[in-house]
């Protein structure tokens, strides 16, 4: 038992002191791919963030709902109801609030095909170039006020988790 505790402590120390940056500032380029979970469906999500400044990035995120709740008397969702694409801007707060170099917290805004919304995410890098991310996304203003049934796919609160990759040349 003592060996397990010591191993976990060493692992936690190494994790907290990984020699990689979760966000490097201007020129930083991160890609994420993962699973997306919503009230009425699950799918895949991919995103790309490009650093424009010390704590600011722009990017894009796309998602496609693969599995969905079926409703009686309603046709299955069309591809355009299952797909979403958004432009986004994020503020990277890891350095600002004193998190370890390999951890980043980033809130931001999205402008997509279905809505204007926001996101809050976190990235943790374990090794140079590889980490994990989690993100919540939420609509602030829907473009179609009377959205119903499958029009709500990609237009509701959702959670994404997956892998993050540093693809910058820095």
mmCIF file with all atom_site columns, C-alpha atoms in Angstrom:
data_model
loop_
_atom_site.group_PDB
_atom_site.id
_atom_site.type_symbol
_atom_site.label_atom_id
_atom_site.label_alt_id
_atom_site.label_comp_id
_atom_site.label_asym_id
_atom_site.label_entity_id
_atom_site.label_seq_id
_atom_site.pdbx_PDB_ins_code
_atom_site.Cartn_x
_atom_site.Cartn_y
_atom_site.Cartn_z
_atom_site.occupancy
_atom_site.B_iso_or_equiv
_atom_site.pdbx_formal_charge
_atom_site.auth_seq_id
_atom_site.auth_comp_id
_atom_site.auth_asym_id
_atom_site.auth_atom_id
_atom_site.pdbx_PDB_model_num
ATOM 1   C CA . UNK A 1 1   ? 0.000   0.000  0.000   1.00 0.00 ? 1   UNK A CA 1
ATOM 2   C CA . UNK A 1 2   ? 2.829   2.416  0.870   1.00 0.00 ? 2   UNK A CA 1
ATOM 3   C CA . UNK A 1 3   ? 4.468   1.736  -2.506  1.00 0.00 ? 3   UNK A CA 1
ATOM 4   C CA . UNK A 1 4   ? 1.228   2.603  -4.269  1.00 0.00 ? 4   UNK A CA 1
ATOM 5   C CA . UNK A 1 5   ? 0.905   5.897  -2.365  1.00 0.00 ? 5   UNK A CA 1
ATOM 6   C CA . UNK A 1 6   ? 4.534   6.793  -3.144  1.00 0.00 ? 6   UNK A CA 1
ATOM 7   C CA . UNK A 1 7   ? 4.045   5.917  -6.831  1.00 0.00 ? 7   UNK A CA 1
ATOM 8   C CA . UNK A 1 8   ? 0.895   8.068  -7.006  1.00 0.00 ? 8   UNK A CA 1
ATOM 9   C CA . UNK A 1 9   ? 2.682   10.990 -5.327  1.00 0.00 ? 9   UNK A CA 1
ATOM 10  C CA . UNK A 1 10  ? 5.610   10.750 -7.759  1.00 0.00 ? 10  UNK A CA 1
ATOM 11  C CA . UNK A 1 11  ? 3.190   10.525 -10.692 1.00 0.00 ? 11  UNK A CA 1
ATOM 12  C CA . UNK A 1 12  ? 1.212   13.536 -9.451  1.00 0.00 ? 12  UNK A CA 1
ATOM 13  C CA . UNK A 1 13  ? 4.422   15.553 -9.005  1.00 0.00 ? 13  UNK A CA 1
ATOM 14  C CA . UNK A 1 14  ? 5.571   14.619 -12.510 1.00 0.00 ? 14  UNK A CA 1
ATOM 15  C CA . UNK A 1 15  ? 2.138   15.454 -13.912 1.00 0.00 ? 15  UNK A CA 1
ATOM 16  C CA . UNK A 1 16  ? 2.126   18.875 -12.272 1.00 0.00 ? 16  UNK A CA 1
ATOM 17  C CA . UNK A 1 17  ? 5.654   19.618 -13.490 1.00 0.00 ? 17  UNK A CA 1
ATOM 18  C CA . UNK A 1 18  ? 5.449   18.336 -17.062 1.00 0.00 ? 18  UNK A CA 1
ATOM 19  C CA . UNK A 1 19  ? 7.765   20.339 -19.328 1.00 0.00 ? 19  UNK A CA 1
ATOM 20  C CA . UNK A 1 20  ? 5.197   21.397 -21.899 1.00 0.00 ? 20  UNK A CA 1
ATOM 21  C CA . UNK A 1 21  ? 3.003   24.434 -22.326 1.00 0.00 ? 21  UNK A CA 1
ATOM 22  C CA . UNK A 1 22  ? -0.764  24.128 -22.537 1.00 0.00 ? 22  UNK A CA 1
ATOM 23  C CA . UNK A 1 23  ? -0.806  27.535 -24.299 1.00 0.00 ? 23  UNK A CA 1
ATOM 24  C CA . UNK A 1 24  ? 2.303   29.296 -25.628 1.00 0.00 ? 24  UNK A CA 1
ATOM 25  C CA . UNK A 1 25  ? 0.790   32.563 -26.851 1.00 0.00 ? 25  UNK A CA 1
ATOM 26  C CA . UNK A 1 26  ? 1.228   34.047 -30.313 1.00 0.00 ? 26  UNK A CA 1
ATOM 27  C CA . UNK A 1 27  ? 1.723   31.377 -32.975 1.00 0.00 ? 27  UNK A CA 1
ATOM 28  C CA . UNK A 1 28  ? 0.545   28.516 -30.744 1.00 0.00 ? 28  UNK A CA 1
ATOM 29  C CA . UNK A 1 29  ? -1.534  25.943 -32.617 1.00 0.00 ? 29  UNK A CA 1
ATOM 30  C CA . UNK A 1 30  ? -3.602  23.310 -30.809 1.00 0.00 ? 30  UNK A CA 1
ATOM 31  C CA . UNK A 1 31  ? -5.941  20.684 -32.272 1.00 0.00 ? 31  UNK A CA 1
ATOM 32  C CA . UNK A 1 32  ? -8.503  18.734 -30.281 1.00 0.00 ? 32  UNK A CA 1
ATOM 33  C CA . UNK A 1 33  ? -10.619 15.732 -31.177 1.00 0.00 ? 33  UNK A CA 1
ATOM 34  C CA . UNK A 1 34  ? -13.104 14.056 -28.893 1.00 0.00 ? 34  UNK A CA 1
ATOM 35  C CA . UNK A 1 35  ? -16.576 12.891 -27.993 1.00 0.00 ? 35  UNK A CA 1
ATOM 36  C CA . UNK A 1 36  ? -19.494 15.278 -27.589 1.00 0.00 ? 36  UNK A CA 1
ATOM 37  C CA . UNK A 1 37  ? -22.391 14.574 -25.209 1.00 0.00 ? 37  UNK A CA 1
ATOM 38  C CA . UNK A 1 38  ? -25.763 16.352 -25.391 1.00 0.00 ? 38  UNK A CA 1
ATOM 39  C CA . UNK A 1 39  ? -29.211 15.809 -23.947 1.00 0.00 ? 39  UNK A CA 1
ATOM 40  C CA . UNK A 1 40  ? -30.531 14.174 -27.120 1.00 0.00 ? 40  UNK A CA 1
ATOM 41  C CA . UNK A 1 41  ? -27.409 12.814 -28.737 1.00 0.00 ? 41  UNK A CA 1
ATOM 42  C CA . UNK A 1 42  ? -23.731 11.970 -28.774 1.00 0.00 ? 42  UNK A CA 1
ATOM 43  C CA . UNK A 1 43  ? -21.203 12.629 -31.457 1.00 0.00 ? 43  UNK A CA 1
ATOM 44  C CA . UNK A 1 44  ? -17.723 13.713 -32.392 1.00 0.00 ? 44  UNK A CA 1
ATOM 45  C CA . UNK A 1 45  ? -16.078 17.108 -32.191 1.00 0.00 ? 45  UNK A CA 1
ATOM 46  C CA . UNK A 1 46  ? -12.875 18.558 -33.603 1.00 0.00 ? 46  UNK A CA 1
ATOM 47  C CA . UNK A 1 47  ? -11.411 21.994 -32.966 1.00 0.00 ? 47  UNK A CA 1
ATOM 48  C CA . UNK A 1 48  ? -8.388  24.095 -33.816 1.00 0.00 ? 48  UNK A CA 1
ATOM 49  C CA . UNK A 1 49  ? -7.078  27.111 -31.862 1.00 0.00 ? 49  UNK A CA 1
ATOM 50  C CA . UNK A 1 50  ? -4.443  29.563 -33.095 1.00 0.00 ? 50  UNK A CA 1
ATOM 51  C CA . UNK A 1 51  ? -2.725  31.916 -30.638 1.00 0.00 ? 51  UNK A CA 1
ATOM 52  C CA . UNK A 1 52  ? -2.841  35.589 -31.601 1.00 0.00 ? 52  UNK A CA 1
ATOM 53  C CA . UNK A 1 53  ? -1.406  37.011 -28.415 1.00 0.00 ? 53  UNK A CA 1
ATOM 54  C CA . UNK A 1 54  ? -0.077  36.189 -24.976 1.00 0.00 ? 54  UNK A CA 1
ATOM 55  C CA . UNK A 1 55  ? -3.494  35.021 -23.713 1.00 0.00 ? 55  UNK A CA 1
ATOM 56  C CA . UNK A 1 56  ? -5.813  35.115 -26.746 1.00 0.00 ? 56  UNK A CA 1
ATOM 57  C CA . UNK A 1 57  ? -6.654  32.705 -29.578 1.00 0.00 ? 57  UNK A CA 1
ATOM 58  C CA . UNK A 1 58  ? -9.093  32.325 -32.432 1.00 0.00 ? 58  UNK A CA 1
ATOM 59  C CA . UNK A 1 59  ? -10.218 29.095 -33.973 1.00 0.00 ? 59  UNK A CA 1
ATOM 60  C CA . UNK A 1 60  ? -12.936 26.846 -35.268 1.00 0.00 ? 60  UNK A CA 1
ATOM 61  C CA . UNK A 1 61  ? -14.894 23.905 -33.894 1.00 0.00 ? 61  UNK A CA 1
ATOM 62  C CA . UNK A 1 62  ? -17.023 21.417 -35.789 1.00 0.00 ? 62  UNK A CA 1
ATOM 63  C CA . UNK A 1 63  ? -19.236 18.630 -34.581 1.00 0.00 ? 63  UNK A CA 1
ATOM 64  C CA . UNK A 1 64  ? -21.453 15.874 -35.919 1.00 0.00 ? 64  UNK A CA 1
ATOM 65  C CA . UNK A 1 65  ? -24.091 14.003 -33.907 1.00 0.00 ? 65  UNK A CA 1
ATOM 66  C CA . UNK A 1 66  ? -23.803 10.265 -34.572 1.00 0.00 ? 66  UNK A CA 1
ATOM 67  C CA . UNK A 1 67  ? -26.300 8.800  -32.097 1.00 0.00 ? 67  UNK A CA 1
ATOM 68  C CA . UNK A 1 68  ? -29.530 10.561 -31.219 1.00 0.00 ? 68  UNK A CA 1
ATOM 69  C CA . UNK A 1 69  ? -32.798 10.077 -29.374 1.00 0.00 ? 69  UNK A CA 1
ATOM 70  C CA . UNK A 1 70  ? -35.557 9.064  -31.763 1.00 0.00 ? 70  UNK A CA 1
ATOM 71  C CA . UNK A 1 71  ? -38.944 10.753 -31.465 1.00 0.00 ? 71  UNK A CA 1
ATOM 72  C CA . UNK A 1 72  ? -42.193 9.001  -32.413 1.00 0.00 ? 72  UNK A CA 1
ATOM 73  C CA . UNK A 1 73  ? -43.817 10.477 -35.521 1.00 0.00 ? 73  UNK A CA 1
ATOM 74  C CA . UNK A 1 74  ? -40.755 12.549 -36.456 1.00 0.00 ? 74  UNK A CA 1
ATOM 75  C CA . UNK A 1 75  ? -38.381 11.735 -39.318 1.00 0.00 ? 75  UNK A CA 1
ATOM 76  C CA . UNK A 1 76  ? -34.741 11.110 -38.468 1.00 0.00 ? 76  UNK A CA 1
ATOM 77  C CA . UNK A 1 77  ? -32.572 14.235 -38.395 1.00 0.00 ? 77  UNK A CA 1
ATOM 78  C CA . UNK A 1 78  ? -31.090 15.500 -41.642 1.00 0.00 ? 78  UNK A CA 1
ATOM 79  C CA . UNK A 1 79  ? -27.319 15.954 -42.021 1.00 0.00 ? 79  UNK A CA 1
ATOM 80  C CA . UNK A 1 80  ? -27.609 19.726 -41.561 1.00 0.00 ? 80  UNK A CA 1
ATOM 81  C CA . UNK A 1 81  ? -29.412 19.189 -38.238 1.00 0.00 ? 81  UNK A CA 1
ATOM 82  C CA . UNK A 1 82  ? -26.624 16.842 -37.093 1.00 0.00 ? 82  UNK A CA 1
ATOM 83  C CA . UNK A 1 83  ? -23.681 19.033 -38.208 1.00 0.00 ? 83  UNK A CA 1
ATOM 84  C CA . UNK A 1 84  ? -22.422 22.306 -36.715 1.00 0.00 ? 84  UNK A CA 1
ATOM 85  C CA . UNK A 1 85  ? -19.472 24.583 -37.425 1.00 0.00 ? 85  UNK A CA 1
ATOM 86  C CA . UNK A 1 86  ? -18.413 27.542 -35.270 1.00 0.00 ? 86  UNK A CA 1
ATOM 87  C CA . UNK A 1 87  ? -15.777 30.274 -35.293 1.00 0.00 ? 87  UNK A CA 1
ATOM 88  C CA . UNK A 1 88  ? -14.490 31.002 -31.807 1.00 0.00 ? 88  UNK A CA 1
ATOM 89  C CA . UNK A 1 89  ? -12.317 33.249 -29.698 1.00 0.00 ? 89  UNK A CA 1
ATOM 90  C CA . UNK A 1 90  ? -10.808 32.214 -26.360 1.00 0.00 ? 90  UNK A CA 1
ATOM 91  C CA . UNK A 1 91  ? -8.994  33.873 -23.466 1.00 0.00 ? 91  UNK A CA 1
ATOM 92  C CA . UNK A 1 92  ? -6.310  31.578 -22.032 1.00 0.00 ? 92  UNK A CA 1
ATOM 93  C CA . UNK A 1 93  ? -6.084  32.060 -18.287 1.00 0.00 ? 93  UNK A CA 1
ATOM 94  C CA . UNK A 1 94  ? -3.580  29.397 -17.190 1.00 0.00 ? 94  UNK A CA 1
ATOM 95  C CA . UNK A 1 95  ? -0.618  31.776 -16.844 1.00 0.00 ? 95  UNK A CA 1
ATOM 96  C CA . UNK A 1 96  ? -2.836  34.653 -15.698 1.00 0.00 ? 96  UNK A CA 1
ATOM 97  C CA . UNK A 1 97  ? -4.185  32.762 -12.668 1.00 0.00 ? 97  UNK A CA 1
ATOM 98  C CA . UNK A 1 98  ? -0.962  30.927 -11.887 1.00 0.00 ? 98  UNK A CA 1
ATOM 99  C CA . UNK A 1 99  ? -1.747  27.377 -13.047 1.00 0.00 ? 99  UNK A CA 1
ATOM 100 C CA . UNK A 1 100 ? 1.140   25.020 -13.843 1.00 0.00 ? 100 UNK A CA 1
ATOM 101 C CA . UNK A 1 101 ? 2.640   25.534 -17.302 1.00 0.00 ? 101 UNK A CA 1
ATOM 102 C CA . UNK A 1 102 ? 1.020   22.371 -18.661 1.00 0.00 ? 102 UNK A CA 1
ATOM 103 C CA . UNK A 1 103 ? -2.531  23.377 -17.610 1.00 0.00 ? 103 UNK A CA 1
ATOM 104 C CA . UNK A 1 104 ? -4.788  25.919 -19.309 1.00 0.00 ? 104 UNK A CA 1
ATOM 105 C CA . UNK A 1 105 ? -8.276  27.191 -18.557 1.00 0.00 ? 105 UNK A CA 1
ATOM 106 C CA . UNK A 1 106 ? -10.000 29.001 -21.430 1.00 0.00 ? 106 UNK A CA 1
ATOM 107 C CA . UNK A 1 107 ? -13.418 30.667 -21.579 1.00 0.00 ? 107 UNK A CA 1
ATOM 108 C CA . UNK A 1 108 ? -14.625 32.111 -24.870 1.00 0.00 ? 108 UNK A CA 1
ATOM 109 C CA . UNK A 1 109 ? -17.365 32.957 -27.346 1.00 0.00 ? 109 UNK A CA 1
ATOM 110 C CA . UNK A 1 110 ? -18.608 31.070 -30.421 1.00 0.00 ? 110 UNK A CA 1
ATOM 111 C CA . UNK A 1 111 ? -20.447 32.167 -33.557 1.00 0.00 ? 111 UNK A CA 1
ATOM 112 C CA . UNK A 1 112 ? -21.856 29.143 -35.341 1.00 0.00 ? 112 UNK A CA 1
ATOM 113 C CA . UNK A 1 113 ? -24.396 27.921 -37.849 1.00 0.00 ? 113 UNK A CA 1
ATOM 114 C CA . UNK A 1 114 ? -26.978 27.284 -35.110 1.00 0.00 ? 114 UNK A CA 1
ATOM 115 C CA . UNK A 1 115 ? -26.332 29.946 -32.458 1.00 0.00 ? 115 UNK A CA 1
ATOM 116 C CA . UNK A 1 116 ? -24.177 32.513 -30.754 1.00 0.00 ? 116 UNK A CA 1
ATOM 117 C CA . UNK A 1 117 ? -22.776 30.873 -27.649 1.00 0.00 ? 117 UNK A CA 1
ATOM 118 C CA . UNK A 1 118 ? -19.991 30.398 -25.197 1.00 0.00 ? 118 UNK A CA 1
ATOM 119 C CA . UNK A 1 119 ? -17.562 27.758 -24.043 1.00 0.00 ? 119 UNK A CA 1
ATOM 120 C CA . UNK A 1 120 ? -15.372 27.043 -21.050 1.00 0.00 ? 120 UNK A CA 1
ATOM 121 C CA . UNK A 1 121 ? -12.617 24.490 -21.382 1.00 0.00 ? 121 UNK A CA 1
ATOM 122 C CA . UNK A 1 122 ? -9.486  23.096 -19.807 1.00 0.00 ? 122 UNK A CA 1
ATOM 123 C CA . UNK A 1 123 ? -6.419  21.394 -21.284 1.00 0.00 ? 123 UNK A CA 1
ATOM 124 C CA . UNK A 1 124 ? -3.747  19.374 -19.528 1.00 0.00 ? 124 UNK A CA 1
ATOM 125 C CA . UNK A 1 125 ? -0.621  18.288 -21.391 1.00 0.00 ? 125 UNK A CA 1
ATOM 126 C CA . UNK A 1 126 ? 1.268   15.223 -20.173 1.00 0.00 ? 126 UNK A CA 1
ATOM 127 C CA . UNK A 1 127 ? 4.064   15.193 -22.691 1.00 0.00 ? 127 UNK A CA 1
ATOM 128 C CA . UNK A 1 128 ? 5.320   17.442 -25.454 1.00 0.00 ? 128 UNK A CA 1
ATOM 129 C CA . UNK A 1 129 ? 2.540   17.561 -27.987 1.00 0.00 ? 129 UNK A CA 1
ATOM 130 C CA . UNK A 1 130 ? -0.126  15.431 -26.248 1.00 0.00 ? 130 UNK A CA 1
ATOM 131 C CA . UNK A 1 131 ? -2.765  16.119 -23.619 1.00 0.00 ? 131 UNK A CA 1
ATOM 132 C CA . UNK A 1 132 ? -6.416  15.848 -22.689 1.00 0.00 ? 132 UNK A CA 1
ATOM 133 C CA . UNK A 1 133 ? -9.167  18.429 -22.839 1.00 0.00 ? 133 UNK A CA 1
ATOM 134 C CA . UNK A 1 134 ? -12.691 18.913 -21.594 1.00 0.00 ? 134 UNK A CA 1
ATOM 135 C CA . UNK A 1 135 ? -15.066 21.634 -22.632 1.00 0.00 ? 135 UNK A CA 1
ATOM 136 C CA . UNK A 1 136 ? -18.634 22.757 -22.057 1.00 0.00 ? 136 UNK A CA 1
ATOM 137 C CA . UNK A 1 137 ? -20.506 24.710 -24.708 1.00 0.00 ? 137 UNK A CA 1
ATOM 138 C CA . UNK A 1 138 ? -23.781 26.546 -24.322 1.00 0.00 ? 138 UNK A CA 1
ATOM 139 C CA . UNK A 1 139 ? -26.044 28.647 -26.554 1.00 0.00 ? 139 UNK A CA 1
ATOM 140 C CA . UNK A 1 140 ? -26.626 32.282 -25.588 1.00 0.00 ? 140 UNK A CA 1
ATOM 141 C CA . UNK A 1 141 ? -28.862 33.227 -28.530 1.00 0.00 ? 141 UNK A CA 1
ATOM 142 C CA . UNK A 1 142 ? -30.362 30.680 -30.931 1.00 0.00 ? 142 UNK A CA 1
ATOM 143 C CA . UNK A 1 143 ? -30.717 31.769 -34.561 1.00 0.00 ? 143 UNK A CA 1
ATOM 144 C CA . UNK A 1 144 ? -34.065 30.001 -34.867 1.00 0.00 ? 144 UNK A CA 1
ATOM 145 C CA . UNK A 1 145 ? -36.296 30.940 -31.914 1.00 0.00 ? 145 UNK A CA 1
ATOM 146 C CA . UNK A 1 146 ? -38.809 28.179 -32.581 1.00 0.00 ? 146 UNK A CA 1
ATOM 147 C CA . UNK A 1 147 ? -36.192 25.433 -32.839 1.00 0.00 ? 147 UNK A CA 1
ATOM 148 C CA . UNK A 1 148 ? -37.728 22.083 -31.972 1.00 0.00 ? 148 UNK A CA 1
ATOM 149 C CA . UNK A 1 149 ? -36.851 18.400 -31.810 1.00 0.00 ? 149 UNK A CA 1
ATOM 150 C CA . UNK A 1 150 ? -33.769 17.686 -33.999 1.00 0.00 ? 150 UNK A CA 1
ATOM 151 C CA . UNK A 1 151 ? -33.121 21.375 -34.668 1.00 0.00 ? 151 UNK A CA 1
ATOM 152 C CA . UNK A 1 152 ? -31.923 21.427 -31.059 1.00 0.00 ? 152 UNK A CA 1
ATOM 153 C CA . UNK A 1 153 ? -29.065 19.013 -31.826 1.00 0.00 ? 153 UNK A CA 1
ATOM 154 C CA . UNK A 1 154 ? -25.851 21.073 -31.599 1.00 0.00 ? 154 UNK A CA 1
ATOM 155 C CA . UNK A 1 155 ? -27.985 23.904 -30.210 1.00 0.00 ? 155 UNK A CA 1
ATOM 156 C CA . UNK A 1 156 ? -28.052 22.979 -26.529 1.00 0.00 ? 156 UNK A CA 1
ATOM 157 C CA . UNK A 1 157 ? -25.716 22.638 -23.564 1.00 0.00 ? 157 UNK A CA 1
ATOM 158 C CA . UNK A 1 158 ? -23.085 19.984 -24.287 1.00 0.00 ? 158 UNK A CA 1
ATOM 159 C CA . UNK A 1 159 ? -19.894 18.533 -22.889 1.00 0.00 ? 159 UNK A CA 1
ATOM 160 C CA . UNK A 1 160 ? -16.881 17.386 -24.907 1.00 0.00 ? 160 UNK A CA 1
ATOM 161 C CA . UNK A 1 161 ? -13.874 15.335 -23.771 1.00 0.00 ? 161 UNK A CA 1
ATOM 162 C CA . UNK A 1 162 ? -10.928 14.051 -25.730 1.00 0.00 ? 162 UNK A CA 1
ATOM 163 C CA . UNK A 1 163 ? -7.317  14.424 -26.811 1.00 0.00 ? 163 UNK A CA 1
ATOM 164 C CA . UNK A 1 164 ? -5.425  17.646 -27.440 1.00 0.00 ? 164 UNK A CA 1
ATOM 165 C CA . UNK A 1 165 ? -2.382  17.963 -29.691 1.00 0.00 ? 165 UNK A CA 1
ATOM 166 C CA . UNK A 1 166 ? 0.241   20.696 -29.936 1.00 0.00 ? 166 UNK A CA 1
ATOM 167 C CA . UNK A 1 167 ? 0.878   21.092 -33.666 1.00 0.00 ? 167 UNK A CA 1
ATOM 168 C CA . UNK A 1 168 ? 2.644   24.461 -33.498 1.00 0.00 ? 168 UNK A CA 1
ATOM 169 C CA . UNK A 1 169 ? 6.120   24.907 -34.901 1.00 0.00 ? 169 UNK A CA 1
ATOM 170 C CA . UNK A 1 170 ? 7.382   26.644 -31.739 1.00 0.00 ? 170 UNK A CA 1
#
